[in-house]
mmCIF file of C-alpha atoms and ligand atoms in Angstrom:
data_model
loop_
_atom_site.group_PDB
_atom_site.id
_atom_site.type_symbol
_atom_site.label_atom_id
_atom_site.label_comp_id
_atom_site.label_asym_id
_atom_site.label_seq_id
_atom_site.Cartn_x
_atom_site.Cartn_y
_atom_site.Cartn_z
ATOM 1 C CA MET X 885 0.397 -0.084 -0.145
ATOM 2 C CA ASN X 886 1.335 3.823 -0.683
ATOM 3 C CA PRO X 887 2.018 5.065 2.592
ATOM 4 C CA GLY X 888 0.444 8.339 1.321
ATOM 5 C CA LYS X 889 -2.229 6.772 1.165
ATOM 6 C CA ARG X 890 -2.504 6.213 4.928
ATOM 7 C CA PRO X 891 -6.136 7.220 6.354
ATOM 8 C CA HIS X 892 -4.978 7.952 9.669
ATOM 9 C CA ILE X 893 -3.226 10.484 10.358
ATOM 10 C CA LEU X 894 -1.967 12.179 13.835
ATOM 11 C CA LEU X 895 1.396 14.809 13.496
ATOM 12 C CA VAL X 896 -0.012 16.491 16.420
ATOM 13 C CA ALA X 897 -0.157 14.150 19.141
ATOM 14 C CA ALA X 898 -1.964 15.484 22.656
ATOM 15 C CA LEU X 899 -0.018 14.412 25.257
ATOM 16 C CA SER X 900 -1.045 12.694 28.708
ATOM 17 C CA ALA X 901 0.327 14.243 31.106
ATOM 18 C CA SER X 902 0.442 12.769 34.309
ATOM 19 C CA LEU X 903 -1.534 14.061 36.639
ATOM 20 C CA SER X 904 1.102 13.142 39.754
ATOM 21 C CA SER X 905 2.578 16.071 39.043
ATOM 22 C CA VAL X 906 -0.220 18.803 40.356
ATOM 23 C CA PRO X 907 0.178 19.954 43.506
ATOM 24 C CA SER X 908 -2.424 18.069 46.064
ATOM 25 C CA CYS X 909 -4.743 20.609 47.341
ATOM 26 C CA SER X 910 -7.532 19.963 49.150
ATOM 27 C CA ARG X 911 -9.836 20.613 45.923
ATOM 28 C CA ALA X 912 -10.302 17.752 43.911
ATOM 29 C CA PRO X 913 -8.855 17.993 41.066
ATOM 30 C CA GLU X 914 -10.020 17.891 37.556
ATOM 31 C CA LYS X 915 -11.094 14.676 35.509
ATOM 32 C CA ILE X 916 -10.236 14.529 31.565
ATOM 33 C CA ILE X 917 -12.602 12.748 29.325
ATOM 34 C CA GLU X 918 -12.165 11.897 25.937
ATOM 35 C CA ASP X 919 -13.561 10.729 22.380
ATOM 36 C CA SER X 920 -12.073 10.123 19.164
ATOM 37 C CA ARG X 921 -14.498 10.095 15.713
ATOM 38 C CA PHE X 922 -13.776 9.162 12.205
ATOM 39 C CA PHE X 923 -14.356 12.666 10.163
ATOM 40 C CA MET X 924 -12.570 14.130 6.951
ATOM 41 C CA GLY X 925 -10.126 11.157 6.378
ATOM 42 C CA THR X 926 -8.422 11.147 9.499
ATOM 43 C CA VAL X 927 -9.592 10.949 13.457
ATOM 44 C CA VAL X 928 -10.693 14.022 14.967
ATOM 45 C CA GLN X 929 -9.949 13.675 19.366
ATOM 46 C CA ILE X 930 -11.552 15.794 21.736
ATOM 47 C CA LYS X 931 -10.437 16.034 25.385
ATOM 48 C CA VAL X 932 -12.356 17.893 27.787
ATOM 49 C CA SER X 933 -11.256 18.915 31.191
ATOM 50 C CA ILE X 934 -13.957 19.615 33.693
ATOM 51 C CA ASP X 935 -13.563 20.414 37.347
ATOM 52 C CA PRO X 936 -16.211 17.684 39.169
ATOM 53 C CA ALA X 937 -16.914 21.025 41.308
ATOM 54 C CA GLU X 938 -18.371 23.220 38.838
ATOM 55 C CA ARG X 939 -19.377 20.811 35.828
ATOM 56 C CA GLY X 940 -21.232 17.429 35.963
ATOM 57 C CA GLU X 941 -19.412 14.813 33.623
ATOM 58 C CA ALA X 942 -22.715 14.079 31.449
ATOM 59 C CA GLY X 943 -22.592 17.992 30.418
ATOM 60 C CA ALA X 944 -19.210 17.646 29.012
ATOM 61 C CA LYS X 945 -20.111 14.626 26.719
ATOM 62 C CA ASP X 946 -22.932 16.128 25.265
ATOM 63 C CA ALA X 947 -20.766 19.432 24.895
ATOM 64 C CA MET X 948 -18.313 17.053 22.605
ATOM 65 C CA ASN X 949 -21.353 15.215 20.828
ATOM 66 C CA LEU X 950 -22.690 18.638 19.619
ATOM 67 C CA ALA X 951 -19.117 19.511 18.585
ATOM 68 C CA PHE X 952 -18.600 16.557 16.545
ATOM 69 C CA ASP X 953 -22.185 17.095 15.281
ATOM 70 C CA GLU X 954 -20.712 20.688 13.649
ATOM 71 C CA ILE X 955 -17.795 18.575 12.293
ATOM 72 C CA LYS X 956 -19.939 15.970 10.738
ATOM 73 C CA ARG X 957 -21.858 18.965 9.252
ATOM 74 C CA ILE X 958 -18.688 20.782 7.844
ATOM 75 C CA GLU X 959 -17.174 17.492 6.710
ATOM 76 C CA ASP X 960 -20.487 17.565 4.311
ATOM 77 C CA VAL X 961 -21.021 20.927 3.461
ATOM 78 C CA TYR X 962 -17.283 21.879 2.361
ATOM 79 C CA SER X 963 -15.839 17.886 1.738
ATOM 80 C CA VAL X 964 -14.851 17.403 -2.235
ATOM 81 C CA TYR X 965 -15.286 13.584 -1.221
ATOM 82 C CA LYS X 966 -18.618 14.149 -1.466
ATOM 83 C CA ASP X 967 -21.179 14.992 -4.575
ATOM 84 C CA THR X 968 -23.681 16.516 -2.768
ATOM 85 C CA SER X 969 -21.300 19.447 -0.727
ATOM 86 C CA GLU X 970 -21.982 22.897 -1.152
ATOM 87 C CA VAL X 971 -18.160 22.651 -2.771
ATOM 88 C CA SER X 972 -18.859 20.297 -5.092
ATOM 89 C CA ARG X 973 -21.907 22.310 -6.227
ATOM 90 C CA ILE X 974 -19.368 25.377 -6.285
ATOM 91 C CA ASN X 975 -16.801 23.197 -8.780
ATOM 92 C CA ARG X 976 -19.347 21.959 -10.947
ATOM 93 C CA LEU X 977 -20.149 25.670 -12.134
ATOM 94 C CA ARG X 978 -19.029 26.818 -15.235
ATOM 95 C CA LYS X 979 -17.721 30.471 -16.680
ATOM 96 C CA ASN X 980 -19.012 32.931 -15.098
ATOM 97 C CA GLU X 981 -22.094 31.171 -13.682
ATOM 98 C CA ARG X 982 -23.428 32.436 -10.337
ATOM 99 C CA LEU X 983 -24.247 30.257 -7.087
ATOM 100 C CA GLN X 984 -26.260 31.417 -4.187
ATOM 101 C CA ILE X 985 -23.779 30.359 -1.191
ATOM 102 C CA THR X 986 -23.401 30.215 2.293
ATOM 103 C CA ASP X 987 -22.326 32.175 5.374
ATOM 104 C CA GLY X 988 -19.610 29.949 6.520
ATOM 105 C CA VAL X 989 -18.578 28.833 2.957
ATOM 106 C CA LEU X 990 -18.439 32.503 2.032
ATOM 107 C CA ASN X 991 -16.036 33.970 4.781
ATOM 108 C CA LEU X 992 -13.646 30.789 4.610
ATOM 109 C CA ILE X 993 -13.408 31.366 0.637
ATOM 110 C CA HIS X 994 -13.324 35.212 1.659
ATOM 111 C CA LYS X 995 -10.310 34.137 4.011
ATOM 112 C CA THR X 996 -8.498 31.830 1.268
ATOM 113 C CA LEU X 997 -8.579 34.147 -1.065
ATOM 114 C CA ASP X 998 -6.884 37.059 1.506
ATOM 115 C CA TYR X 999 -3.930 34.314 2.375
ATOM 116 C CA SER X 1000 -3.704 33.850 -1.129
ATOM 117 C CA GLU X 1001 -2.276 37.626 -1.879
ATOM 118 C CA ARG X 1002 -0.747 37.744 1.488
ATOM 119 C CA THR X 1003 1.134 34.454 0.194
ATOM 120 C CA ASP X 1004 1.622 35.613 -2.809
ATOM 121 C CA GLY X 1005 -0.060 32.658 -4.411
ATOM 122 C CA ALA X 1006 2.018 30.122 -2.189
ATOM 123 C CA PHE X 1007 -1.620 29.226 -0.654
ATOM 124 C CA ASP X 1008 -4.620 28.803 -3.729
ATOM 125 C CA ILE X 1009 -7.489 26.810 -2.817
ATOM 126 C CA THR X 1010 -7.745 26.859 -7.209
ATOM 127 C CA VAL X 1011 -5.177 24.636 -6.630
ATOM 128 C CA LYS X 1012 -7.759 21.904 -7.632
ATOM 129 C CA PRO X 1013 -7.774 20.828 -11.263
ATOM 130 C CA LEU X 1014 -3.738 20.353 -9.996
ATOM 131 C CA VAL X 1015 -4.027 18.168 -7.685
ATOM 132 C CA ASP X 1016 -6.407 16.203 -9.298
ATOM 133 C CA LEU X 1017 -3.895 15.435 -12.463
ATOM 134 C CA TRP X 1018 -1.551 14.981 -9.735
ATOM 135 C CA GLY X 1019 -3.564 12.373 -8.601
ATOM 136 C CA SER X 1020 -4.141 10.518 -12.187
ATOM 137 C CA ALA X 1021 -0.073 10.815 -12.856
ATOM 138 C CA ARG X 1022 -0.104 8.559 -9.522
ATOM 139 C CA LYS X 1023 -2.894 6.045 -10.888
ATOM 140 C CA ALA X 1024 -0.834 5.940 -13.905
ATOM 141 C CA ASN X 1025 2.068 5.974 -12.653
ATOM 142 C CA LYS X 1026 3.446 8.210 -15.206
ATOM 143 C CA PRO X 1027 4.145 12.028 -14.296
ATOM 144 C CA PRO X 1028 2.001 14.227 -16.283
ATOM 145 C CA ASP X 1029 3.375 15.472 -19.164
ATOM 146 C CA GLU X 1030 4.405 19.576 -19.628
ATOM 147 C CA PRO X 1031 0.770 19.365 -22.226
ATOM 148 C CA GLU X 1032 -1.620 18.757 -19.524
ATOM 149 C CA LEU X 1033 0.437 20.972 -16.474
ATOM 150 C CA LYS X 1034 -0.546 23.749 -18.629
ATOM 151 C CA ARG X 1035 -3.873 23.006 -19.422
ATOM 152 C CA ALA X 1036 -4.439 22.694 -15.726
ATOM 153 C CA LEU X 1037 -2.267 25.399 -14.566
ATOM 154 C CA GLY X 1038 -4.429 27.385 -16.699
ATOM 155 C CA ARG X 1039 -7.232 26.814 -14.968
ATOM 156 C CA VAL X 1040 -5.833 27.704 -10.908
ATOM 157 C CA GLY X 1041 -6.024 31.349 -10.087
ATOM 158 C CA TYR X 1042 -7.251 32.752 -7.031
ATOM 159 C CA LYS X 1043 -7.571 36.124 -8.886
ATOM 160 C CA ASP X 1044 -10.761 34.216 -11.117
ATOM 161 C CA VAL X 1045 -12.720 33.799 -8.028
ATOM 162 C CA VAL X 1046 -15.075 36.362 -7.418
ATOM 163 C CA LEU X 1047 -17.028 36.703 -4.293
ATOM 164 C CA ASP X 1048 -20.357 38.847 -4.467
ATOM 165 C CA GLU X 1049 -20.143 39.218 -0.114
ATOM 166 C CA ALA X 1050 -23.498 41.725 -0.965
ATOM 167 C CA ALA X 1051 -25.487 39.036 -2.838
ATOM 168 C CA HIS X 1052 -24.068 35.687 -1.503
ATOM 169 C CA THR X 1053 -22.214 34.262 -4.560
ATOM 170 C CA ILE X 1054 -19.515 33.119 -6.235
ATOM 171 C CA HIS X 1055 -18.664 32.402 -9.867
ATOM 172 C CA PHE X 1056 -15.344 32.055 -11.602
ATOM 173 C CA LYS X 1057 -13.932 34.035 -14.041
ATOM 174 C CA LYS X 1058 -12.098 31.153 -16.080
ATOM 175 C CA GLU X 1059 -13.690 28.326 -17.928
ATOM 176 C CA GLY X 1060 -12.675 25.094 -15.915
ATOM 177 C CA MET X 1061 -11.778 26.431 -12.619
ATOM 178 C CA SER X 1062 -12.222 24.388 -8.869
ATOM 179 C CA ILE X 1063 -11.556 24.491 -5.317
ATOM 180 C CA ASP X 1064 -9.865 22.513 -2.732
ATOM 181 C CA LEU X 1065 -10.733 23.262 0.541
ATOM 182 C CA GLY X 1066 -8.388 20.227 2.028
ATOM 183 C CA ALA X 1067 -5.361 22.659 3.548
ATOM 184 C CA ALA X 1068 -8.092 25.242 5.369
ATOM 185 C CA ALA X 1069 -11.119 23.876 6.242
ATOM 186 C CA LYS X 1070 -9.868 20.622 9.064
ATOM 187 C CA GLY X 1071 -9.073 23.796 10.828
ATOM 188 C CA TYR X 1072 -11.756 25.581 10.488
ATOM 189 C CA ALA X 1073 -13.351 22.475 11.764
ATOM 190 C CA THR X 1074 -11.746 22.587 14.549
ATOM 191 C CA ASP X 1075 -12.546 25.977 15.362
ATOM 192 C CA ARG X 1076 -15.727 25.561 14.919
ATOM 193 C CA ALA X 1077 -15.808 22.291 17.598
ATOM 194 C CA VAL X 1078 -14.088 24.481 19.796
ATOM 195 C CA ARG X 1079 -16.680 27.422 19.521
ATOM 196 C CA ILE X 1080 -19.658 24.778 19.723
ATOM 197 C CA LEU X 1081 -17.880 23.429 23.213
ATOM 198 C CA GLU X 1082 -16.984 26.909 24.555
ATOM 199 C CA GLU X 1083 -20.557 27.815 23.925
ATOM 200 C CA ASN X 1084 -22.271 24.836 25.904
ATOM 201 C CA GLY X 1085 -19.930 25.695 29.107
ATOM 202 C CA ILE X 1086 -16.615 24.422 28.707
ATOM 203 C CA ASN X 1087 -13.503 26.413 29.336
ATOM 204 C CA ASN X 1088 -10.557 23.747 28.923
ATOM 205 C CA ALA X 1089 -10.434 21.748 25.670
ATOM 206 C CA LEU X 1090 -7.890 19.944 23.049
ATOM 207 C CA VAL X 1091 -9.299 19.341 19.947
ATOM 208 C CA ASN X 1092 -7.457 17.543 17.374
ATOM 209 C CA SER X 1093 -8.542 16.679 14.119
ATOM 210 C CA GLY X 1094 -5.528 14.842 12.179
ATOM 211 C CA GLY X 1095 -3.120 17.283 13.309
ATOM 212 C CA ASP X 1096 -4.944 20.688 13.229
ATOM 213 C CA MET X 1097 -5.100 21.577 16.601
ATOM 214 C CA TYR X 1098 -6.150 23.942 19.150
ATOM 215 C CA CYS X 1099 -5.914 23.989 23.188
ATOM 216 C CA LEU X 1100 -8.599 25.906 24.846
ATOM 217 C CA GLY X 1101 -7.727 27.127 28.259
ATOM 218 C CA LYS X 1102 -5.564 24.812 30.579
ATOM 219 C CA ARG X 1103 -5.446 20.620 31.160
ATOM 220 C CA THR X 1104 -5.415 21.216 35.288
ATOM 221 C CA ALA X 1105 -5.450 24.480 37.144
ATOM 222 C CA HIS X 1106 -1.851 24.133 37.537
ATOM 223 C CA GLU X 1107 -0.840 22.749 34.197
ATOM 224 C CA LEU X 1108 -1.428 23.784 30.421
ATOM 225 C CA TRP X 1109 -1.917 21.343 27.230
ATOM 226 C CA LYS X 1110 0.992 19.891 26.004
ATOM 227 C CA VAL X 1111 1.262 18.816 22.869
ATOM 228 C CA GLY X 1112 3.754 17.285 20.438
ATOM 229 C CA VAL X 1113 4.633 16.988 16.804
ATOM 230 C CA GLN X 1114 5.378 13.856 15.127
ATOM 231 C CA HIS X 1115 9.069 13.293 13.788
ATOM 232 C CA PRO X 1116 9.096 13.413 10.266
ATOM 233 C CA ARG X 1117 10.835 10.547 9.439
ATOM 234 C CA ASP X 1118 9.269 8.073 12.717
ATOM 235 C CA ARG X 1119 5.721 7.789 13.822
ATOM 236 C CA ASN X 1120 6.569 6.618 16.693
ATOM 237 C CA ARG X 1121 8.372 9.265 18.019
ATOM 238 C CA LEU X 1122 7.779 12.579 18.538
ATOM 239 C CA PHE X 1123 10.421 15.901 17.678
ATOM 240 C CA LEU X 1124 8.654 18.214 19.655
ATOM 241 C CA LYS X 1125 6.747 19.421 22.534
ATOM 242 C CA ILE X 1126 4.920 22.633 23.079
ATOM 243 C CA ARG X 1127 2.809 23.585 26.119
ATOM 244 C CA LEU X 1128 0.071 26.012 25.015
ATOM 245 C CA LYS X 1129 -3.170 28.119 26.228
ATOM 246 C CA ASP X 1130 -6.025 29.349 24.008
ATOM 247 C CA ARG X 1131 -3.396 28.415 20.295
ATOM 248 C CA ALA X 1132 -3.957 26.462 17.490
ATOM 249 C CA ILE X 1133 -0.704 23.996 16.073
ATOM 250 C CA ASP X 1134 -1.275 22.820 12.789
ATOM 251 C CA THR X 1135 1.643 20.504 10.999
ATOM 252 C CA SER X 1136 1.936 20.432 7.418
ATOM 253 C CA GLY X 1137 4.504 17.969 5.599
ATOM 254 C CA ASP X 1138 5.305 15.563 2.870
ATOM 255 C CA TYR X 1139 5.312 12.403 5.884
ATOM 256 C CA GLU X 1140 2.065 10.907 6.250
ATOM 257 C CA ARG X 1141 0.331 11.972 2.369
ATOM 258 C CA TYR X 1142 2.250 12.073 -0.202
ATOM 259 C CA PHE X 1143 2.492 9.547 -3.111
ATOM 260 C CA VAL X 1144 4.570 7.872 -5.464
ATOM 261 C CA ILE X 1145 5.518 8.225 -9.421
ATOM 262 C CA GLY X 1146 7.837 5.967 -10.527
ATOM 263 C CA GLY X 1147 9.905 5.433 -6.936
ATOM 264 C CA LYS X 1148 9.921 9.126 -6.746
ATOM 265 C CA ARG X 1149 8.241 10.448 -4.113
ATOM 266 C CA TYR X 1150 6.266 13.293 -4.072
ATOM 267 C CA SER X 1151 4.618 15.359 -1.642
ATOM 268 C CA HIS X 1152 0.705 16.247 -1.875
ATOM 269 C CA VAL X 1153 1.189 19.819 -1.388
ATOM 270 C CA ILE X 1154 1.770 21.310 -5.029
ATOM 271 C CA ASP X 1155 3.016 24.794 -5.541
ATOM 272 C CA PRO X 1156 0.144 26.731 -7.587
ATOM 273 C CA ARG X 1157 2.563 28.746 -9.292
ATOM 274 C CA THR X 1158 4.588 25.836 -11.334
ATOM 275 C CA GLY X 1159 2.136 23.324 -11.018
ATOM 276 C CA TYR X 1160 4.709 21.132 -9.198
ATOM 277 C CA PRO X 1161 5.085 19.401 -5.729
ATOM 278 C CA ILE X 1162 6.639 21.003 -3.406
ATOM 279 C CA GLY X 1163 10.742 19.691 -3.896
ATOM 280 C CA ASP X 1164 12.348 18.117 -0.972
ATOM 281 C CA ASN X 1165 13.935 20.874 0.703
ATOM 282 C CA VAL X 1166 10.955 21.076 3.130
ATOM 283 C CA VAL X 1167 9.654 18.661 4.861
ATOM 284 C CA SER X 1168 7.402 20.055 7.458
ATOM 285 C CA ALA X 1169 6.116 23.155 8.637
ATOM 286 C CA SER X 1170 3.633 23.560 12.094
ATOM 287 C CA VAL X 1171 2.660 27.102 12.456
ATOM 288 C CA ILE X 1172 1.155 28.326 16.186
ATOM 289 C CA ALA X 1173 -1.557 30.961 16.070
ATOM 290 C CA ALA X 1174 -4.799 32.261 17.086
ATOM 291 C CA ASP X 1175 -7.104 29.822 15.518
ATOM 292 C CA SER X 1176 -6.844 26.886 13.581
ATOM 293 C CA THR X 1177 -8.021 28.198 10.045
ATOM 294 C CA THR X 1178 -5.605 30.367 10.085
ATOM 295 C CA ALA X 1179 -2.459 28.015 11.471
ATOM 296 C CA ASP X 1180 -3.483 25.512 8.891
ATOM 297 C CA ILE X 1181 -3.096 27.962 6.048
ATOM 298 C CA LEU X 1182 -0.134 29.309 6.971
ATOM 299 C CA ALA X 1183 1.420 25.697 7.636
ATOM 300 C CA THR X 1184 0.627 25.065 3.644
ATOM 301 C CA ALA X 1185 1.743 28.062 2.634
ATOM 302 C CA MET X 1186 4.968 27.386 4.801
ATOM 303 C CA CYS X 1187 5.777 24.307 2.989
ATOM 304 C CA VAL X 1188 5.389 25.682 -0.520
ATOM 305 C CA LEU X 1189 8.052 28.955 0.892
ATOM 306 C CA GLY X 1190 10.217 27.194 2.650
ATOM 307 C CA GLU X 1191 12.170 30.222 4.604
ATOM 308 C CA LYS X 1192 10.874 32.840 2.903
ATOM 309 C CA GLY X 1193 8.000 31.930 5.063
ATOM 310 C CA PHE X 1194 9.247 33.434 7.618
ATOM 311 C CA GLY X 1195 9.325 37.110 6.536
ATOM 312 C CA ILE X 1196 5.540 36.587 5.763
ATOM 313 C CA ILE X 1197 4.295 35.474 8.967
ATOM 314 C CA LYS X 1198 6.735 38.122 10.884
ATOM 315 C CA ARG X 1199 3.931 40.479 9.170
ATOM 316 C CA GLU X 1200 0.590 39.080 10.341
ATOM 317 C CA PRO X 1201 -0.980 39.806 13.399
ATOM 318 C CA GLY X 1202 -1.691 38.380 16.367
ATOM 319 C CA GLY X 1203 1.423 36.589 16.926
ATOM 320 C CA ILE X 1204 1.911 33.918 14.364
ATOM 321 C CA ASP X 1205 5.016 31.096 15.012
ATOM 322 C CA ALA X 1206 6.495 28.861 12.911
ATOM 323 C CA VAL X 1207 9.034 25.418 13.383
ATOM 324 C CA LEU X 1208 10.560 24.435 10.052
ATOM 325 C CA VAL X 1209 11.922 20.875 9.289
ATOM 326 C CA THR X 1210 14.154 20.770 6.109
ATOM 327 C CA PHE X 1211 16.081 18.657 4.261
ATOM 328 C CA GLU X 1212 19.952 20.098 3.966
ATOM 329 C CA ALA X 1213 22.680 18.504 2.217
ATOM 330 C CA GLY X 1214 22.014 14.992 3.391
ATOM 331 C CA ARG X 1215 20.254 15.994 7.010
ATOM 332 C CA LEU X 1216 16.955 17.356 8.523
ATOM 333 C CA THR X 1217 17.502 21.079 10.208
ATOM 334 C CA VAL X 1218 15.398 22.763 12.339
ATOM 335 C CA LYS X 1219 14.587 26.182 12.196
ATOM 336 C CA MET X 1220 11.909 28.284 14.427
ATOM 337 C CA SER X 1221 10.850 31.713 14.404
ATOM 338 C CA GLU X 1222 12.691 34.490 16.248
ATOM 339 C CA GLY X 1223 11.413 34.470 19.926
ATOM 340 C CA ILE X 1224 9.503 31.722 19.788
ATOM 341 C CA ARG X 1225 11.477 30.184 23.075
ATOM 342 C CA GLU X 1226 10.754 33.277 25.002
ATOM 343 C CA ARG X 1227 6.771 32.726 24.247
ATOM 344 C CA TYR X 1228 6.429 29.273 24.794
ATOM 345 C CA ASP X 1229 7.373 26.225 26.726
ATOM 346 C CA ILE X 1230 8.869 23.971 23.703
ATOM 347 C CA SER X 1231 11.761 21.248 23.953
ATOM 348 C CA GLN X 1232 12.962 20.476 20.795
ATOM 349 C CA GLU X 1233 14.413 16.153 20.113
ATOM 350 C CA LYS X 1234 17.463 16.483 17.933
ATOM 351 C CA LEU X 1235 16.309 15.652 13.966
HETATM 352 P P1 FAD E 1496 -2.456 20.211 4.599
HETATM 353 O O1 FAD E 1496 -1.032 20.989 4.146
HETATM 354 O O2 FAD E 1496 -3.549 21.430 4.995
HETATM 355 O O3 FAD E 1496 -3.703 20.485 2.829
HETATM 356 C C1 FAD E 1496 -2.528 20.300 1.831
HETATM 357 C C2 FAD E 1496 -4.072 19.535 1.077
HETATM 358 O O4 FAD E 1496 -4.496 20.885 0.336
HETATM 359 C C3 FAD E 1496 -3.652 18.781 -0.745
HETATM 360 O O5 FAD E 1496 -3.743 17.284 -0.385
HETATM 361 C C4 FAD E 1496 -4.443 19.722 -1.718
HETATM 362 O O6 FAD E 1496 -6.084 19.234 -1.341
HETATM 363 C C5 FAD E 1496 -4.735 21.235 -0.861
HETATM 364 N N1 FAD E 1496 -3.323 21.758 -1.461
HETATM 365 C C6 FAD E 1496 -1.393 20.920 -2.294
HETATM 366 N N2 FAD E 1496 -1.379 22.586 -2.261
HETATM 367 C C7 FAD E 1496 -1.754 23.284 -2.213
HETATM 368 C C8 FAD E 1496 -1.600 24.939 -1.833
HETATM 369 N N3 FAD E 1496 -0.384 25.134 -2.537
HETATM 370 N N4 FAD E 1496 -2.786 25.811 -1.325
HETATM 371 C C9 FAD E 1496 -3.969 25.448 -0.974
HETATM 372 N N5 FAD E 1496 -4.360 23.997 -0.931
HETATM 373 C C10 FAD E 1496 -3.117 22.996 -0.982
HETATM 374 N N6 FAD E 1496 -9.705 12.346 3.084
HETATM 375 C C11 FAD E 1496 -9.831 11.545 2.943
HETATM 376 O O7 FAD E 1496 -9.240 10.554 2.565
HETATM 377 N N7 FAD E 1496 -11.253 11.021 2.553
HETATM 378 C C12 FAD E 1496 -11.509 11.515 2.800
HETATM 379 O O8 FAD E 1496 -12.921 11.690 2.320
HETATM 380 C C13 FAD E 1496 -11.779 12.900 3.114
HETATM 381 N N8 FAD E 1496 -12.368 13.938 3.295
HETATM 382 C C14 FAD E 1496 -12.137 15.594 3.919
HETATM 383 C C15 FAD E 1496 -13.243 16.151 3.426
HETATM 384 C C16 FAD E 1496 -12.832 17.647 4.171
HETATM 385 C C17 FAD E 1496 -14.229 18.354 4.620
HETATM 386 C C18 FAD E 1496 -11.320 18.121 4.363
HETATM 387 C C19 FAD E 1496 -10.886 19.273 4.768
HETATM 388 C C20 FAD E 1496 -10.538 17.032 4.227
HETATM 389 C C21 FAD E 1496 -11.318 15.520 3.593
HETATM 390 N N9 FAD E 1496 -10.064 15.019 3.833
HETATM 391 C C22 FAD E 1496 -10.545 13.630 3.329
HETATM 392 C C23 FAD E 1496 -8.525 14.749 3.769
HETATM 393 C C24 FAD E 1496 -8.765 15.853 2.615
HETATM 394 O O9 FAD E 1496 -8.579 15.432 1.768
HETATM 395 C C25 FAD E 1496 -6.408 16.121 2.560
HETATM 396 O O10 FAD E 1496 -5.771 15.313 2.366
HETATM 397 C C26 FAD E 1496 -6.491 16.759 4.051
HETATM 398 O O11 FAD E 1496 -7.522 17.981 4.001
HETATM 399 C C27 FAD E 1496 -4.827 17.262 4.014
HETATM 400 O O12 FAD E 1496 -4.432 18.265 4.870
HETATM 401 P P2 FAD E 1496 -3.105 17.988 6.185
HETATM 402 O O13 FAD E 1496 -3.176 18.730 6.821
HETATM 403 O O14 FAD E 1496 -2.587 16.629 5.666
HETATM 404 O O15 FAD E 1496 -2.188 18.984 4.647
HETATM 405 MG MG1 MG E 1497 -3.047 23.184 5.439
#
């Protein structure tokens, strides 16, 4: 089996820190309850920390069920794998044909187009014709030829997506265009799940949508949530551990979702400007941001941009950090955004 097809991805793992590290005191310790379900081709895990003095377990479980319901709703609306989804309806539009879309879809597409501008087109949801082309190439075990690539590239371009916010419509300015929100909607699903938990009285939780993760509040009164990023070449090891509060961390990389053509390994992240999967220089990018949608988008963008991406995240409002793993001169190298170690309790294993 092509390892790139493995459905279960957990690039970032929630670490089970021992409760014994909590100083003893008269109050009952927090209890962590957790549940995992399969959505969006991956495992989504929710952990909730409940203070028995404040809230019952049953209420927390109800909140978790509602959060999972929201993730299922998002999968139904945003999936390119479902013909009935709103995104699939968008993808059947002919040139200049308009479709009315819901607020959530409009806002997410708006955000991704904004980030296409800010990343000089390194992030681009209109990359789908290229994703499909490389998908067919994988099946045929033969890379696409130049004319095929040129044709697909001609159908890519975020500037040719038109959102009419007043009329709530979308249209494409070119024939044959289509979008893929795979690099943003898992982060968005994480954010929505967190919002639903909060609306239902949960203040301390961790949501992990296959590596797109948000740490809400704390794990215990004395301890932040601790998460780990998987070692790029050994799925049984973590190379980065970090404590977070009210922050998202999302990771993109070549080491879980990749494909092989003629013995050569290709990343699932494509440079929309060239039409080719990114080279083997960037192995992974983890981005820490105030929300998981932004972290998801920028982790993919950093994979395309490499070190140049640090310049972009530095200019972003809200304090964004990144950890980039590159492969240079036969070695894995870790680069981090300036000052990250002062902002976070972070430990890194040598690669
Ligand atoms: P990311 O880097 O966050 O995203 C990479 C993906 O984004 C690529 O696979 C490609 O689709 C796209 N992309 C590539 N390059 C760029 C670029 N430069 N700019 C913008 N986008 C780019 N998987 C399944 O196997 N079965 C399913 O049924 C399924 N359903 C899904 C439903 C939803 C709503 C979502 C969000 C995802 C679903 N997936 C499913 C997973 C999906 O196909 C992607 O593999 C996944 O979202 C990639 O996430 P990532 O964090 O690994 O990588
Ligand atoms: Mg992403």
